[in-house]
Amino acid sequence: MTSQPTTRPGHDPHVVVLGSLNTDLVMRTERFPEPGETITARSFQTFIGGKGLNQAIAAARQGARVSMIGRVGDDSFGDTLRAVAQREGIRTERLLTTPGVTSGVANIIVDDKAENVILLSAGANGRVTPEDVYAASDLIASADVLLAQLEIPLETVVAGAALARRHGVKMLLVPAPAKPLPNELLANVDVLLPNRVEISAVLSAPSHDLETDARRVLGIGARTVVVTLGSRGALVLDGPPAQAKALSVPAFPVKAVDTTGAGDAFAGGLAVALAAGEPLPQAVRRAAACGALACTVMGAEPSLPRREAVDALLAANA
Ligand code: RIB
């Protein structure tokens, strides 16, 4: 039987995603080309993607009510991205269309080790403004969780985090693509979800030791840091930096074919579990199951697991 996405009867977890939507143009090859080298790909496919839309779909497939704040261009890619979001049951009243601008595109290469490299054209994602966030303030105020990433302008994410804090809404931030973050943003983040590269990149003076840097982020004001470590699971630090204990959450062993979207599946799963009131260790375990399953299918959107599959993986590893 599929589990319910809430621990509070009568409460319908509500996640608002502030972020990007892309069309992923994916080539599969044995290895990445060297600079100046031309190699022939084994296959080419087009997928729905963008960290924002992936996370919104991931959350919707875990059973949450999901709304998306973002922008697409007035092109056929934008029409398709909007249609897919709606097909997944995502509310799109705050998904705006920017005339005369292309929608976001990601050129992705996946090698035989299931690793990827991604080159982004932000397009309309680069036009999401703080005013778009303020116009959605009622929506944000009604959410349990606001989930954001960094494929839209940083000032817009800063505005979203401040608004979430003002309304007592839990703010989850995936700091990808990696970049240094202002303290005013980190101070308004409840859960920062970096990978091992991003945890150092967010700090102006990183130590490059995972746990030390996670404690530094807590010292700036984030309440929880969950560092995703791929096949090594996740490292969780929660609370004031001096007292926070480091908790290791193991990964689920799976045969990976493509890791694209795995971090987004993790983030969407964590957002829903926390919106539902699950305790942090249990929520991270569910998120890790979402991420593991996403590695087993090619492409971002097709790999985002449904709740039944996640329940089954959790039960098989209880
Ligand atoms: O996290 C994976 C996503 O990153 C891809 O879907 C691509 O669009 C890029 O945004």
Short mmCIF file of C-alpha atoms and ligand atoms in Angstrom, two decimals:
data_model
loop_
_atom_site.label_atom_id
_atom_site.label_comp_id
_atom_site.label_asym_id
_atom_site.label_seq_id
_atom_site.Cartn_x
_atom_site.Cartn_y
_atom_site.Cartn_z
CA MET A 1 0.00 0.00 0.00
CA THR A 2 1.30 3.48 -0.87
CA SER A 3 2.11 5.61 2.19
CA GLN A 4 0.41 8.96 2.73
CA PRO A 5 2.65 12.03 2.24
CA THR A 6 1.62 13.45 5.61
CA THR A 7 2.07 12.58 9.25
CA ARG A 8 -0.72 15.05 10.14
CA PRO A 9 -4.19 13.76 9.24
CA GLY A 10 -6.13 16.34 7.24
CA HIS A 11 -2.95 18.24 6.35
CA ASP A 12 -2.09 18.31 2.67
CA PRO A 13 1.67 19.11 2.34
CA HIS A 14 2.14 22.16 0.10
CA VAL A 15 5.46 22.83 -1.61
CA VAL A 16 6.15 25.96 -3.69
CA VAL A 17 9.12 25.70 -6.04
CA LEU A 18 10.93 28.89 -7.13
CA GLY A 19 13.23 28.04 -10.00
CA SER A 20 14.19 27.06 -13.51
CA LEU A 21 12.65 25.06 -16.34
CA ASN A 22 14.85 23.68 -19.13
CA THR A 23 14.72 21.44 -22.14
CA ASP A 24 17.57 18.95 -21.76
CA LEU A 25 19.40 17.99 -24.97
CA VAL A 26 21.22 14.84 -23.90
CA MET A 27 24.00 12.98 -25.72
CA ARG A 28 25.30 9.68 -24.45
CA THR A 29 28.96 8.83 -25.05
CA GLU A 30 31.69 6.52 -23.77
CA ARG A 31 33.74 9.43 -22.37
CA PHE A 32 33.69 13.23 -22.33
CA PRO A 33 35.51 14.92 -25.27
CA GLU A 34 38.81 16.71 -24.53
CA PRO A 35 39.09 20.45 -25.41
CA GLY A 36 39.51 20.71 -29.22
CA GLU A 37 38.44 17.09 -29.80
CA THR A 38 35.38 15.92 -31.77
CA ILE A 39 33.82 12.57 -30.89
CA THR A 40 30.58 10.97 -32.04
CA ALA A 41 27.81 10.40 -29.50
CA ARG A 42 26.12 7.03 -29.24
CA SER A 43 22.63 8.54 -28.84
CA PHE A 44 20.72 11.80 -28.60
CA GLN A 45 17.47 12.39 -26.65
CA THR A 46 15.42 15.38 -25.53
CA PHE A 47 14.03 15.46 -21.97
CA ILE A 48 12.10 17.83 -19.73
CA GLY A 49 14.47 19.28 -17.11
CA GLY A 50 15.69 22.29 -15.19
CA LYS A 51 16.43 21.94 -11.51
CA GLY A 52 13.27 23.85 -10.57
CA LEU A 53 10.86 21.86 -12.71
CA ASN A 54 12.58 18.56 -11.84
CA GLN A 55 12.17 19.31 -8.13
CA ALA A 56 8.55 20.36 -8.63
CA ILE A 57 7.77 17.11 -10.48
CA ALA A 58 9.69 15.09 -7.88
CA ALA A 59 7.61 16.66 -5.10
CA ALA A 60 4.32 16.18 -6.99
CA ARG A 61 5.14 12.48 -7.55
CA GLN A 62 5.70 12.12 -3.79
CA GLY A 63 2.12 13.25 -3.25
CA ALA A 64 2.43 16.94 -2.35
CA ARG A 65 0.39 19.84 -3.66
CA VAL A 66 2.95 21.76 -5.73
CA SER A 67 3.01 25.25 -7.27
CA MET A 68 5.79 26.67 -9.42
CA ILE A 69 7.13 30.22 -9.68
CA GLY A 70 9.31 30.76 -12.75
CA ARG A 71 9.44 31.87 -16.39
CA VAL A 72 9.52 30.26 -19.82
CA GLY A 73 10.02 31.94 -23.20
CA ASP A 74 7.35 32.30 -25.90
CA ASP A 75 8.65 29.37 -27.92
CA SER A 76 7.57 25.75 -28.42
CA PHE A 77 9.98 24.60 -25.67
CA GLY A 78 8.15 26.89 -23.23
CA ASP A 79 4.74 25.56 -24.31
CA THR A 80 5.91 22.00 -23.72
CA LEU A 81 7.46 22.79 -20.32
CA ARG A 82 4.23 24.42 -19.16
CA ALA A 83 2.11 21.54 -20.50
CA VAL A 84 4.27 18.94 -18.73
CA ALA A 85 4.10 20.84 -15.42
CA GLN A 86 0.30 20.93 -15.71
CA ARG A 87 0.12 17.25 -16.67
CA GLU A 88 2.00 16.49 -13.42
CA GLY A 89 -0.65 18.40 -11.47
CA ILE A 90 1.63 21.38 -10.73
CA ARG A 91 -0.14 24.74 -10.35
CA THR A 92 1.24 27.17 -12.94
CA GLU A 93 -0.57 30.46 -12.22
CA ARG A 94 2.83 31.97 -11.26
CA LEU A 95 4.69 30.42 -14.20
CA LEU A 96 5.02 33.45 -16.47
CA THR A 97 5.91 33.73 -20.17
CA THR A 98 8.54 36.28 -21.22
CA PRO A 99 7.96 37.48 -24.81
CA GLY A 100 10.90 37.56 -27.22
CA VAL A 101 13.11 35.33 -25.08
CA THR A 102 14.03 31.66 -25.51
CA SER A 103 13.18 29.11 -22.82
CA GLY A 104 16.01 27.57 -20.80
CA VAL A 105 18.08 24.86 -22.48
CA ALA A 106 20.67 22.45 -21.04
CA ASN A 107 23.22 20.65 -23.21
CA ILE A 108 24.08 17.49 -21.28
CA ILE A 109 26.67 14.79 -21.96
CA VAL A 110 26.38 11.51 -20.03
CA ASP A 111 29.34 9.11 -20.06
CA ASP A 112 29.56 5.36 -19.44
CA LYS A 113 30.22 5.92 -15.73
CA ALA A 114 26.76 7.62 -15.52
CA GLU A 115 28.46 10.97 -14.78
CA ASN A 116 27.33 14.10 -16.60
CA VAL A 117 28.53 17.55 -17.67
CA ILE A 118 25.94 20.28 -18.25
CA LEU A 119 26.12 23.53 -20.22
CA LEU A 120 23.16 25.86 -19.57
CA SER A 121 21.51 28.63 -21.55
CA ALA A 122 19.38 30.39 -18.93
CA GLY A 123 17.01 32.12 -21.38
CA ALA A 124 13.78 33.07 -19.59
CA ASN A 125 15.06 31.60 -16.31
CA GLY A 126 17.38 34.62 -16.17
CA ARG A 127 14.34 36.94 -16.21
CA VAL A 128 12.70 35.73 -12.96
CA THR A 129 12.67 38.85 -10.77
CA PRO A 130 12.13 39.70 -7.09
CA GLU A 131 8.87 41.34 -8.26
CA ASP A 132 7.71 37.92 -9.53
CA VAL A 133 8.32 36.62 -6.01
CA TYR A 134 6.52 39.52 -4.31
CA ALA A 135 3.56 39.01 -6.66
CA ALA A 136 3.40 35.41 -5.40
CA SER A 137 3.66 36.33 -1.72
CA ASP A 138 0.18 34.96 -0.85
CA LEU A 139 1.10 31.67 -2.49
CA ILE A 140 4.42 31.48 -0.61
CA ALA A 141 2.73 32.40 2.67
CA SER A 142 0.30 29.48 2.21
CA ALA A 143 3.09 26.90 1.68
CA ASP A 144 4.78 24.53 4.14
CA VAL A 145 8.05 24.68 2.20
CA LEU A 146 9.63 27.03 -0.35
CA LEU A 147 12.20 25.12 -2.42
CA ALA A 148 14.71 27.01 -4.60
CA GLN A 149 17.94 26.51 -6.55
CA LEU A 150 20.37 28.89 -8.30
CA GLU A 151 19.47 28.65 -12.01
CA ILE A 152 17.52 31.93 -11.66
CA PRO A 153 19.00 35.31 -10.58
CA LEU A 154 20.47 35.25 -7.07
CA GLU A 155 18.62 38.44 -6.03
CA THR A 156 15.34 36.64 -6.75
CA VAL A 157 16.28 33.71 -4.51
CA VAL A 158 17.35 36.19 -1.80
CA ALA A 159 13.90 37.84 -2.05
CA GLY A 160 12.16 34.45 -1.87
CA ALA A 161 14.09 33.36 1.22
CA ALA A 162 13.37 36.65 3.01
CA LEU A 163 9.67 36.32 2.23
CA ALA A 164 9.60 32.69 3.38
CA ARG A 165 11.24 33.64 6.68
CA ARG A 166 8.79 36.54 7.17
CA HIS A 167 5.85 34.14 6.78
CA GLY A 168 7.36 31.31 8.84
CA VAL A 169 7.63 29.06 5.77
CA LYS A 170 10.47 26.51 5.77
CA MET A 171 13.07 27.49 3.13
CA LEU A 172 15.05 24.72 1.39
CA LEU A 173 17.86 25.81 -0.93
CA VAL A 174 19.86 23.65 -3.33
CA PRO A 175 22.92 25.86 -4.05
CA ALA A 176 23.37 24.61 -7.62
CA PRO A 177 24.97 25.71 -9.89
CA ALA A 178 27.61 26.34 -7.22
CA LYS A 179 28.42 29.94 -6.33
CA PRO A 180 29.31 32.00 -3.24
CA LEU A 181 26.19 33.03 -1.32
CA PRO A 182 25.62 36.24 0.65
CA ASN A 183 25.20 35.81 4.40
CA GLU A 184 21.78 37.50 4.21
CA LEU A 185 20.59 34.53 2.10
CA LEU A 186 22.18 31.76 4.22
CA ALA A 187 20.70 33.35 7.34
CA ASN A 188 17.19 32.89 5.90
CA VAL A 189 17.71 29.27 4.82
CA ASP A 190 16.26 26.50 6.99
CA VAL A 191 17.80 23.59 5.10
CA LEU A 192 20.78 23.98 2.75
CA LEU A 193 21.18 21.00 0.43
CA PRO A 194 24.61 21.20 -1.24
CA ASN A 195 26.72 18.44 -2.78
CA ARG A 196 30.40 18.13 -1.85
CA VAL A 197 31.47 20.80 -4.38
CA GLU A 198 28.72 23.24 -3.50
CA ILE A 199 29.27 23.20 0.28
CA SER A 200 32.70 24.83 -0.17
CA ALA A 201 31.57 27.10 -3.01
CA VAL A 202 28.87 28.84 -0.95
CA LEU A 203 31.46 30.11 1.57
CA SER A 204 33.81 33.05 0.96
CA ALA A 205 36.60 31.28 2.94
CA PRO A 206 35.98 27.51 2.76
CA SER A 207 38.15 24.97 4.58
CA HIS A 208 37.29 22.26 1.99
CA ASP A 209 36.57 19.88 4.86
CA LEU A 210 32.91 18.84 4.54
CA GLU A 211 32.01 18.89 8.19
CA THR A 212 33.93 22.07 8.99
CA ASP A 213 32.31 23.91 6.10
CA ALA A 214 28.85 22.60 7.04
CA ARG A 215 29.40 23.97 10.59
CA ARG A 216 30.47 27.32 9.12
CA VAL A 217 27.20 27.47 7.17
CA LEU A 218 25.30 26.79 10.40
CA GLY A 219 27.32 29.56 12.04
CA ILE A 220 26.08 32.01 9.39
CA GLY A 221 22.50 31.17 10.26
CA ALA A 222 21.25 28.20 8.22
CA ARG A 223 19.45 25.82 10.58
CA THR A 224 20.29 22.49 8.91
CA VAL A 225 22.82 21.36 6.30
CA VAL A 226 22.32 18.14 4.34
CA VAL A 227 25.35 17.41 2.14
CA THR A 228 24.49 14.92 -0.61
CA LEU A 229 27.37 12.54 -1.34
CA GLY A 230 26.06 10.37 -4.18
CA SER A 231 26.79 6.69 -3.62
CA ARG A 232 28.12 7.58 -0.14
CA GLY A 233 24.76 8.85 1.07
CA ALA A 234 24.33 12.15 2.91
CA LEU A 235 25.89 14.01 5.85
CA VAL A 236 23.41 15.87 8.07
CA LEU A 237 24.22 18.62 10.57
CA ASP A 238 21.37 20.22 12.44
CA GLY A 239 21.27 22.99 15.05
CA PRO A 240 23.79 25.47 16.47
CA PRO A 241 27.32 24.87 15.05
CA ALA A 242 28.99 23.99 18.36
CA GLN A 243 26.37 21.39 19.33
CA ALA A 244 25.33 19.97 15.94
CA LYS A 245 26.18 16.26 15.68
CA ALA A 246 27.13 14.94 12.24
CA LEU A 247 24.74 12.18 11.17
CA SER A 248 25.63 9.92 8.24
CA VAL A 249 22.68 8.62 6.21
CA PRO A 250 23.71 5.73 3.95
CA ALA A 251 22.83 5.56 0.25
CA PHE A 252 20.64 2.83 -1.24
CA PRO A 253 22.69 0.56 -3.50
CA VAL A 254 21.40 0.77 -7.10
CA LYS A 255 22.85 0.26 -10.57
CA ALA A 256 23.28 3.82 -11.87
CA VAL A 257 22.77 4.55 -15.57
CA ASP A 258 22.43 8.36 -15.38
CA THR A 259 22.77 10.58 -12.30
CA THR A 260 21.11 13.62 -13.97
CA GLY A 261 18.18 14.71 -11.80
CA ALA A 262 19.17 12.53 -8.81
CA GLY A 263 19.89 15.60 -6.67
CA ASP A 264 16.55 17.06 -7.73
CA ALA A 265 14.72 13.86 -6.79
CA PHE A 266 16.44 14.00 -3.38
CA ALA A 267 15.47 17.67 -2.90
CA GLY A 268 11.83 17.14 -3.95
CA GLY A 269 11.54 14.10 -1.69
CA LEU A 270 13.05 15.94 1.28
CA ALA A 271 10.79 18.96 0.74
CA VAL A 272 7.65 16.78 0.81
CA ALA A 273 8.76 14.77 3.84
CA LEU A 274 9.57 17.94 5.81
CA ALA A 275 6.35 19.63 4.64
CA ALA A 276 4.52 16.56 5.97
CA GLY A 277 6.19 16.91 9.37
CA GLU A 278 8.49 13.86 9.20
CA PRO A 279 11.48 13.98 11.58
CA LEU A 280 14.72 15.02 9.84
CA PRO A 281 16.56 11.63 9.81
CA GLN A 282 13.48 9.86 8.42
CA ALA A 283 12.95 12.63 5.85
CA VAL A 284 16.58 12.40 4.67
CA ARG A 285 16.27 8.62 4.34
CA ARG A 286 13.17 9.01 2.14
CA ALA A 287 15.02 11.68 0.11
CA ALA A 288 18.00 9.31 -0.33
CA ALA A 289 15.64 6.63 -1.66
CA CYS A 290 14.21 9.15 -4.16
CA GLY A 291 17.75 10.08 -5.29
CA ALA A 292 18.85 6.46 -5.64
CA LEU A 293 15.87 5.51 -7.82
CA ALA A 294 16.46 8.54 -10.04
CA CYS A 295 19.93 7.18 -10.94
CA THR A 296 18.44 4.02 -12.46
CA VAL A 297 16.63 5.65 -15.41
CA MET A 298 18.03 7.77 -18.29
CA GLY A 299 17.03 11.47 -18.35
CA ALA A 300 15.83 13.82 -15.60
CA GLU A 301 12.02 13.86 -15.74
CA PRO A 302 11.51 10.15 -16.61
CA SER A 303 13.74 9.16 -13.68
CA LEU A 304 11.86 11.04 -10.93
CA PRO A 305 10.27 8.27 -8.87
CA ARG A 306 6.66 7.89 -7.76
CA ARG A 307 5.75 7.38 -4.10
CA GLU A 308 4.96 3.65 -4.52
CA ALA A 309 8.48 2.95 -5.83
CA VAL A 310 10.08 4.91 -2.98
CA ASP A 311 7.93 3.10 -0.40
CA ALA A 312 8.98 -0.24 -1.92
CA LEU A 313 12.71 0.63 -1.78
CA LEU A 314 12.38 1.82 1.84
CA ALA A 315 10.50 -1.35 2.80
CA ALA A 316 13.07 -3.58 1.07
CA ASN A 317 15.84 -1.88 3.08
CA ALA A 318 14.01 -1.50 6.42
O1 RIB B 1 19.82 18.84 -12.03
C1 RIB B 1 19.68 18.40 -13.35
C2 RIB B 1 19.24 19.53 -14.23
O2 RIB B 1 20.27 20.48 -14.29
C3 RIB B 1 18.97 19.15 -15.67
O3 RIB B 1 17.64 18.73 -15.87
C4 RIB B 1 19.35 20.40 -16.42
O4 RIB B 1 18.27 21.07 -17.01
C5 RIB B 1 20.07 21.28 -15.43
O5 RIB B 1 19.29 22.31 -15.04
#
